[in-house]
PDB file of C-alpha atoms in Angstrom:
ATOM      1  CA  UNK A 834      12.557 -34.687   3.651  1.00 50.00           C
ATOM      2  CA  UNK A 835      10.286 -33.761   6.508  1.00 56.00           C
ATOM      3  CA  UNK A 836       8.002 -31.241   6.306  1.00 61.00           C
ATOM      4  CA  UNK A 837       9.142 -29.872   9.673  1.00 63.00           C
ATOM      5  CA  UNK A 838      12.854 -29.920   8.332  1.00 70.00           C
ATOM      6  CA  UNK A 839      12.391 -28.065   4.635  1.00 86.00           C
ATOM      7  CA  UNK A 840      10.691 -24.734   6.527  1.00 87.00           C
ATOM      8  CA  UNK A 841      13.939 -25.513   9.592  1.00 89.00           C
ATOM      9  CA  UNK A 842      16.236 -25.049   6.210  1.00 93.00           C
ATOM     10  CA  UNK A 843      14.254 -22.503   4.962  1.00 93.00           C
ATOM     11  CA  UNK A 844      14.143 -20.566   7.474  1.00 92.00           C
ATOM     12  CA  UNK A 845      18.213 -21.728   8.652  1.00 94.00           C
ATOM     13  CA  UNK A 846      19.726 -20.022   5.229  1.00 96.00           C
ATOM     14  CA  UNK A 847      17.363 -16.796   5.610  1.00 94.00           C
ATOM     15  CA  UNK A 848      18.951 -15.433   9.294  1.00 93.00           C
ATOM     16  CA  UNK A 849      22.436 -16.176   8.082  1.00 95.00           C
ATOM     17  CA  UNK A 850      22.104 -14.586   5.149  1.00 94.00           C
ATOM     18  CA  UNK A 851      21.747 -12.167   7.316  1.00 92.00           C
ATOM     19  CA  UNK A 852      24.508 -11.976   8.596  1.00 93.00           C
ATOM     20  CA  UNK A 853      26.825 -15.603  10.376  1.00 95.00           C
ATOM     21  CA  UNK A 854      25.730 -17.438  13.336  1.00 94.00           C
ATOM     22  CA  UNK A 855      27.224 -19.124  15.431  1.00 92.00           C
ATOM     23  CA  UNK A 856      25.050 -21.584  16.580  1.00 89.00           C
ATOM     24  CA  UNK A 857      23.764 -21.065  19.937  1.00 88.00           C
ATOM     25  CA  UNK A 858      23.576 -17.712  18.292  1.00 90.00           C
ATOM     26  CA  UNK A 859      20.912 -19.017  15.299  1.00 90.00           C
ATOM     27  CA  UNK A 860      19.093 -21.192  17.643  1.00 87.00           C
ATOM     28  CA  UNK A 861      18.271 -17.886  19.591  1.00 86.00           C
ATOM     29  CA  UNK A 862      17.248 -15.821  16.533  1.00 87.00           C
ATOM     30  CA  UNK A 863      14.763 -18.972  16.199  1.00 86.00           C
ATOM     31  CA  UNK A 864      12.930 -18.984  19.063  1.00 82.00           C
ATOM     32  CA  UNK A 865      12.391 -15.399  19.091  1.00 80.00           C
ATOM     33  CA  UNK A 866      12.140 -13.783  15.527  1.00 74.00           C
ATOM     34  CA  UNK A 867      10.327 -17.117  14.189  1.00 72.00           C
ATOM     35  CA  UNK A 868       7.015 -18.400  16.624  1.00 64.00           C
ATOM     36  CA  UNK A 869       7.006 -21.551  15.131  1.00 62.00           C
ATOM     37  CA  UNK A 870      10.224 -22.348  16.479  1.00 69.00           C
ATOM     38  CA  UNK A 871       9.830 -22.049  20.081  1.00 64.00           C
ATOM     39  CA  UNK A 872       9.991 -24.777  21.355  1.00 61.00           C
ATOM     40  CA  UNK A 873      12.916 -26.133  19.479  1.00 66.00           C
ATOM     41  CA  UNK A 874      16.175 -27.277  21.044  1.00 67.00           C
ATOM     42  CA  UNK A 875      20.410 -27.177  19.832  1.00 70.00           C
ATOM     43  CA  UNK A 876      19.550 -30.643  19.143  1.00 77.00           C
ATOM     44  CA  UNK A 877      17.645 -30.201  16.028  1.00 82.00           C
ATOM     45  CA  UNK A 878      18.854 -27.775  15.015  1.00 88.00           C
ATOM     46  CA  UNK A 879      22.399 -29.416  15.067  1.00 90.00           C
ATOM     47  CA  UNK A 880      21.230 -32.170  12.029  1.00 91.00           C
ATOM     48  CA  UNK A 881      20.013 -29.830   9.669  1.00 92.00           C
ATOM     49  CA  UNK A 882      23.248 -27.293   9.899  1.00 94.00           C
ATOM     50  CA  UNK A 883      25.111 -30.838   9.134  1.00 94.00           C
ATOM     51  CA  UNK A 884      23.362 -31.328   6.832  1.00 95.00           C
ATOM     52  CA  UNK A 885      23.361 -27.550   5.070  1.00 96.00           C
ATOM     53  CA  UNK A 886      27.096 -28.113   5.263  1.00 97.00           C
ATOM     54  CA  UNK A 887      27.222 -31.039   3.497  1.00 97.00           C
ATOM     55  CA  UNK A 888      25.629 -29.653   0.630  1.00 96.00           C
ATOM     56  CA  UNK A 889      28.018 -27.265   0.432  1.00 97.00           C
ATOM     57  CA  UNK A 890      25.160 -24.276   1.477  1.00 97.00           C
ATOM     58  CA  UNK A 891      27.400 -23.428   4.734  1.00 97.00           C
ATOM     59  CA  UNK A 892      30.900 -23.481   6.294  1.00 96.00           C
ATOM     60  CA  UNK A 893      31.704 -23.772   9.651  1.00 94.00           C
ATOM     61  CA  UNK A 894      34.731 -21.720  10.893  1.00 92.00           C
ATOM     62  CA  UNK A 895      35.940 -21.796  13.923  1.00 86.00           C
ATOM     63  CA  UNK A 896      35.884 -18.481  15.888  1.00 71.00           C
ATOM     64  CA  UNK A 897      38.994 -16.128  16.681  1.00 60.00           C
ATOM     65  CA  UNK A 898      39.777 -13.780  18.579  1.00 55.00           C
ATOM     66  CA  UNK A 899      42.499 -10.803  18.437  1.00 51.00           C
ATOM     67  CA  UNK A 900      44.904 -11.215  14.693  1.00 51.00           C
ATOM     68  CA  UNK A 901      43.163 -13.824  14.605  1.00 50.00           C
ATOM     69  CA  UNK A 902      44.173 -16.317  17.486  1.00 49.00           C
ATOM     70  CA  UNK A 903      41.263 -18.471  18.122  1.00 51.00           C
ATOM     71  CA  UNK A 904      39.546 -18.063  20.670  1.00 49.00           C
ATOM     72  CA  UNK A 905      39.942 -21.392  22.329  1.00 48.00           C
ATOM     73  CA  UNK A 906      43.524 -20.706  23.002  1.00 47.00           C
ATOM     74  CA  UNK A 907      42.769 -17.008  25.359  1.00 46.00           C
ATOM     75  CA  UNK A 908      39.507 -18.937  26.926  1.00 51.00           C
ATOM     76  CA  UNK A 909      40.820 -22.292  27.723  1.00 51.00           C
ATOM     77  CA  UNK A 910      36.777 -23.486  25.905  1.00 57.00           C
ATOM     78  CA  UNK A 911      36.196 -24.596  23.119  1.00 62.00           C
ATOM     79  CA  UNK A 912      36.138 -22.837  20.726  1.00 71.00           C
ATOM     80  CA  UNK A 913      32.510 -21.816  18.893  1.00 84.00           C
ATOM     81  CA  UNK A 914      32.079 -22.027  15.267  1.00 92.00           C
ATOM     82  CA  UNK A 915      30.590 -19.917  13.263  1.00 95.00           C
ATOM     83  CA  UNK A 916      27.951 -20.599  10.569  1.00 96.00           C
ATOM     84  CA  UNK A 917      28.557 -18.312   7.538  1.00 96.00           C
ATOM     85  CA  UNK A 918      26.003 -19.148   3.783  1.00 96.00           C
ATOM     86  CA  UNK A 919      28.115 -19.543   0.831  1.00 97.00           C
ATOM     87  CA  UNK A 920      27.034 -18.438  -2.671  1.00 97.00           C
ATOM     88  CA  UNK A 921      25.750 -21.953  -3.868  1.00 97.00           C
ATOM     89  CA  UNK A 922      24.107 -21.748  -0.655  1.00 97.00           C
ATOM     90  CA  UNK A 923      23.099 -18.121  -1.021  1.00 96.00           C
ATOM     91  CA  UNK A 924      22.044 -19.826  -4.986  1.00 96.00           C
ATOM     92  CA  UNK A 925      19.526 -22.262  -2.534  1.00 96.00           C
ATOM     93  CA  UNK A 926      17.540 -19.499  -0.964  1.00 96.00           C
ATOM     94  CA  UNK A 927      17.230 -16.917  -3.667  1.00 95.00           C
ATOM     95  CA  UNK A 928      15.076 -20.761  -5.314  1.00 94.00           C
ATOM     96  CA  UNK A 929      13.236 -21.874  -1.709  1.00 94.00           C
ATOM     97  CA  UNK A 930      12.153 -17.860  -2.233  1.00 93.00           C
ATOM     98  CA  UNK A 931      11.264 -18.010  -5.534  1.00 94.00           C
ATOM     99  CA  UNK A 932       8.661 -20.990  -4.221  1.00 90.00           C
ATOM    100  CA  UNK A 933       5.206 -19.631  -3.875  1.00 89.00           C
ATOM    101  CA  UNK A 934       3.065 -23.279  -4.346  1.00 89.00           C
ATOM    102  CA  UNK A 935      -0.035 -25.208  -1.665  1.00 90.00           C
ATOM    103  CA  UNK A 936       3.240 -25.586   1.656  1.00 88.00           C
ATOM    104  CA  UNK A 937       3.993 -21.558   1.645  1.00 90.00           C
ATOM    105  CA  UNK A 938      -0.021 -22.120   2.522  1.00 89.00           C
ATOM    106  CA  UNK A 939       0.278 -23.686   5.546  1.00 88.00           C
ATOM    107  CA  UNK A 940       0.204 -22.521   8.529  1.00 86.00           C
ATOM    108  CA  UNK A 941       2.894 -23.381   9.663  1.00 79.00           C
ATOM    109  CA  UNK A 942       5.116 -22.213   6.728  1.00 87.00           C
ATOM    110  CA  UNK A 943       3.222 -19.277   6.648  1.00 91.00           C
ATOM    111  CA  UNK A 944       4.888 -18.000  10.183  1.00 89.00           C
ATOM    112  CA  UNK A 945       8.397 -17.701   8.406  1.00 90.00           C
ATOM    113  CA  UNK A 946       7.671 -17.262   5.034  1.00 91.00           C
ATOM    114  CA  UNK A 947       6.283 -14.446   5.879  1.00 92.00           C
ATOM    115  CA  UNK A 948       8.703 -12.733   8.450  1.00 90.00           C
ATOM    116  CA  UNK A 949      11.518 -13.474   5.029  1.00 93.00           C
ATOM    117  CA  UNK A 950       8.924 -11.124   3.142  1.00 93.00           C
ATOM    118  CA  UNK A 951      11.560  -8.141   2.855  1.00 92.00           C
ATOM    119  CA  UNK A 952      14.324 -10.551   0.450  1.00 91.00           C
ATOM    120  CA  UNK A 953      11.252 -12.210  -1.360  1.00 94.00           C
ATOM    121  CA  UNK A 954      10.137 -10.598  -4.778  1.00 94.00           C
ATOM    122  CA  UNK A 955       6.273  -8.775  -4.799  1.00 93.00           C
ATOM    123  CA  UNK A 956       5.528 -11.169  -7.713  1.00 94.00           C
ATOM    124  CA  UNK A 957       5.611 -13.984  -4.605  1.00 95.00           C
ATOM    125  CA  UNK A 958       4.844 -12.191  -2.056  1.00 95.00           C
ATOM    126  CA  UNK A 959       1.284 -12.089  -3.480  1.00 96.00           C
ATOM    127  CA  UNK A 960       1.057 -15.899  -4.632  1.00 95.00           C
ATOM    128  CA  UNK A 961       1.957 -16.875  -0.932  1.00 96.00           C
ATOM    129  CA  UNK A 962      -0.646 -14.096   0.031  1.00 97.00           C
ATOM    130  CA  UNK A 963      -3.504 -15.472  -2.140  1.00 97.00           C
ATOM    131  CA  UNK A 964      -2.693 -18.863  -1.953  1.00 96.00           C
ATOM    132  CA  UNK A 965      -3.336 -18.829   1.727  1.00 96.00           C
ATOM    133  CA  UNK A 966      -6.277 -16.304   1.812  1.00 97.00           C
ATOM    134  CA  UNK A 967      -8.197 -18.883  -0.278  1.00 96.00           C
ATOM    135  CA  UNK A 968      -6.908 -21.132   2.543  1.00 95.00           C
ATOM    136  CA  UNK A 969      -8.256 -20.001   4.804  1.00 96.00           C
ATOM    137  CA  UNK A 970     -11.755 -19.155   3.277  1.00 97.00           C
ATOM    138  CA  UNK A 971     -12.314 -23.395   2.309  1.00 96.00           C
ATOM    139  CA  UNK A 972     -11.427 -23.403   6.018  1.00 95.00           C
ATOM    140  CA  UNK A 973     -13.569 -20.697   7.398  1.00 95.00           C
ATOM    141  CA  UNK A 974     -16.204 -22.224   4.862  1.00 96.00           C
ATOM    142  CA  UNK A 975     -15.847 -25.598   6.593  1.00 94.00           C
ATOM    143  CA  UNK A 976     -16.038 -24.726   9.817  1.00 94.00           C
ATOM    144  CA  UNK A 977     -19.226 -22.801   9.258  1.00 93.00           C
ATOM    145  CA  UNK A 978     -20.955 -25.518   7.881  1.00 93.00           C
ATOM    146  CA  UNK A 979     -19.796 -28.039  11.078  1.00 91.00           C
ATOM    147  CA  UNK A 980     -21.217 -25.600  13.483  1.00 91.00           C
ATOM    148  CA  UNK A 981     -24.167 -25.348  11.927  1.00 90.00           C
ATOM    149  CA  UNK A 982     -24.875 -29.150  11.064  1.00 89.00           C
ATOM    150  CA  UNK A 983     -23.974 -29.827  15.615  1.00 88.00           C
ATOM    151  CA  UNK A 984     -25.118 -26.326  16.552  1.00 85.00           C
ATOM    152  CA  UNK A 985     -28.239 -28.742  18.816  1.00 86.00           C
ATOM    153  CA  UNK A 986     -25.555 -31.125  19.918  1.00 88.00           C
ATOM    154  CA  UNK A 987     -22.984 -28.189  21.423  1.00 88.00           C
ATOM    155  CA  UNK A 988     -22.944 -27.804  24.885  1.00 91.00           C
ATOM    156  CA  UNK A 989     -22.639 -23.334  25.588  1.00 91.00           C
ATOM    157  CA  UNK A 990     -18.548 -23.780  26.134  1.00 94.00           C
ATOM    158  CA  UNK A 991     -18.310 -25.830  23.162  1.00 92.00           C
ATOM    159  CA  UNK A 992     -19.573 -24.218  21.136  1.00 91.00           C
ATOM    160  CA  UNK A 993     -18.422 -20.720  22.111  1.00 93.00           C
ATOM    161  CA  UNK A 994     -14.395 -22.491  21.285  1.00 93.00           C
ATOM    162  CA  UNK A 995     -16.235 -23.292  18.298  1.00 92.00           C
ATOM    163  CA  UNK A 996     -17.135 -19.661  17.421  1.00 92.00           C
ATOM    164  CA  UNK A 997     -13.594 -18.257  18.792  1.00 95.00           C
ATOM    165  CA  UNK A 998     -11.806 -20.642  16.097  1.00 94.00           C
ATOM    166  CA  UNK A 999     -13.701 -19.448  13.423  1.00 95.00           C
ATOM    167  CA  UNK A1000     -13.351 -15.858  15.084  1.00 96.00           C
ATOM    168  CA  UNK A1001      -9.321 -16.153  14.535  1.00 95.00           C
ATOM    169  CA  UNK A1002      -9.908 -17.182  11.353  1.00 96.00           C
ATOM    170  CA  UNK A1003     -12.052 -14.477  10.173  1.00 97.00           C
ATOM    171  CA  UNK A1004      -9.518 -11.970  11.236  1.00 97.00           C
ATOM    172  CA  UNK A1005      -6.517 -13.257   9.479  1.00 96.00           C
ATOM    173  CA  UNK A1006      -8.272 -13.213   6.405  1.00 97.00           C
ATOM    174  CA  UNK A1007      -9.002  -9.464   7.404  1.00 97.00           C
ATOM    175  CA  UNK A1008      -5.603  -9.521   7.730  1.00 97.00           C
ATOM    176  CA  UNK A1009      -4.457 -10.679   3.861  1.00 97.00           C
ATOM    177  CA  UNK A1010      -6.852  -8.510   3.044  1.00 97.00           C
ATOM    178  CA  UNK A1011      -5.321  -5.137   3.666  1.00 97.00           C
ATOM    179  CA  UNK A1012      -2.158  -7.351   2.915  1.00 96.00           C
ATOM    180  CA  UNK A1013      -3.621  -7.949  -1.042  1.00 96.00           C
ATOM    181  CA  UNK A1014      -4.415  -4.728  -1.747  1.00 96.00           C
ATOM    182  CA  UNK A1015      -1.677  -2.651  -0.170  1.00 95.00           C
ATOM    183  CA  UNK A1016       0.277  -4.567  -2.393  1.00 94.00           C
ATOM    184  CA  UNK A1017      -1.674  -4.401  -5.337  1.00 92.00           C
ATOM    185  CA  UNK A1018      -1.374  -0.493  -4.926  1.00 90.00           C
ATOM    186  CA  UNK A1019       2.919  -0.918  -4.098  1.00 83.00           C
ATOM    187  CA  UNK A1020       2.195  -2.214  -7.913  1.00 70.00           C
ATOM    188  CA  UNK A1021       0.199  -0.465  -8.960  1.00 61.00           C
ATOM    189  CA  UNK A1022       2.212   3.110  -8.136  1.00 59.00           C
ATOM    190  CA  UNK A1023       5.612   1.978  -9.443  1.00 54.00           C
ATOM    191  CA  UNK A1024       4.365   0.589 -13.273  1.00 51.00           C
ATOM    192  CA  UNK A1025       4.978   2.305 -15.781  1.00 50.00           C
ATOM    193  CA  UNK A1026       2.625   4.597 -17.348  1.00 47.00           C
ATOM    194  CA  UNK A1027       2.491   3.461 -21.150  1.00 43.00           C
ATOM    195  CA  UNK A1028       1.956   7.050 -22.641  1.00 44.00           C
ATOM    196  CA  UNK A1029       3.909   8.713 -20.343  1.00 47.00           C
ATOM    197  CA  UNK A1030       7.060   7.135 -20.551  1.00 46.00           C
ATOM    198  CA  UNK A1031       6.160   7.255 -24.654  1.00 43.00           C
ATOM    199  CA  UNK A1032       6.326  11.058 -23.835  1.00 45.00           C
ATOM    200  CA  UNK A1033       9.341  10.871 -22.104  1.00 45.00           C
ATOM    201  CA  UNK A1034      10.969   8.362 -24.934  1.00 45.00           C
ATOM    202  CA  UNK A1035       9.709  12.060 -27.762  1.00 45.00           C
ATOM    203  CA  UNK A1036      11.241  14.648 -25.935  1.00 45.00           C
ATOM    204  CA  UNK A1037      14.350  13.739 -25.190  1.00 44.00           C
ATOM    205  CA  UNK A1038      14.275  13.259 -20.794  1.00 43.00           C
ATOM    206  CA  UNK A1039      16.519  11.954 -18.996  1.00 39.00           C
ATOM    207  CA  UNK A1040      14.574  10.070 -16.677  1.00 40.00           C
ATOM    208  CA  UNK A1041      16.634  12.116 -13.975  1.00 39.00           C
ATOM    209  CA  UNK A1042      19.126  12.023 -15.266  1.00 34.00           C
ATOM    210  CA  UNK A1043      21.787  15.073 -15.237  1.00 37.00           C
ATOM    211  CA  UNK A1044      23.319  15.999 -17.655  1.00 38.00           C
ATOM    212  CA  UNK A1045      26.801  16.878 -19.066  1.00 38.00           C
ATOM    213  CA  UNK A1046      27.214  20.786 -21.259  1.00 38.00           C
ATOM    214  CA  UNK A1047      26.701  19.185 -24.972  1.00 42.00           C
ATOM    215  CA  UNK A1048      23.536  17.378 -24.340  1.00 42.00           C
ATOM    216  CA  UNK A1049      25.393  13.698 -23.292  1.00 41.00           C
ATOM    217  CA  UNK A1050      24.493  12.106 -20.238  1.00 39.00           C
ATOM    218  CA  UNK A1051      27.404  11.134 -17.829  1.00 41.00           C
ATOM    219  CA  UNK A1052      29.662   7.686 -17.626  1.00 44.00           C
ATOM    220  CA  UNK A1053      28.179   5.615 -14.859  1.00 40.00           C
ATOM    221  CA  UNK A1054      31.616   5.052 -14.097  1.00 42.00           C
ATOM    222  CA  UNK A1055      32.938   8.461 -13.954  1.00 44.00           C
ATOM    223  CA  UNK A1056      32.300   9.224 -10.229  1.00 42.00           C
ATOM    224  CA  UNK A1057      34.919  12.630 -10.062  1.00 42.00           C
ATOM    225  CA  UNK A1058      31.206  14.265 -10.496  1.00 41.00           C
ATOM    226  CA  UNK A1059      30.053  15.239  -6.898  1.00 39.00           C
TER     227      UNK A1059
END
């Protein structure tokens, strides 16, 4: 599997995890929501969908009209195929989400991975963000070294173009720094204080759950409590 097809598979599974879609709707979401797929054709998407169906990660369903009547019977046009994520497909996508290796830091992959950060665990988000920052810092150092060596041989326009490229990388590094700090602040905010937790346990604190008379906690299955 090529890198391009791998990130397409990831994006398709991620979008279908949100809801089932027709192929046309899926292609539109890929084009509009994920910039890396702007110049993207259904001729490229169709083989990917077929492969995912063959692997058992998607199912194909014929779009139905009112009372289960096939749409083709009502409109006279070819029925649309709806693609739906299977349980195995969801499990596979979650495995892909947990991946935080170098591929996730690359230019093309990072944007798509970031689009699904809302479904990604905090630890994985941190590893991807820090890996991306490290990759860009290495790139920035190489750009600065190259510019210092060749500055005297470059005309003003080429020099300005290289400076523009460096500034773009520097902006992304600053952006990543802010994201990483926010992630760390959020993790620290949600981390339990061991001393406070020990005090809470000693005092018999229920952690915010209401007590029934007699001091016992309510049964979670009891749906009569209002």
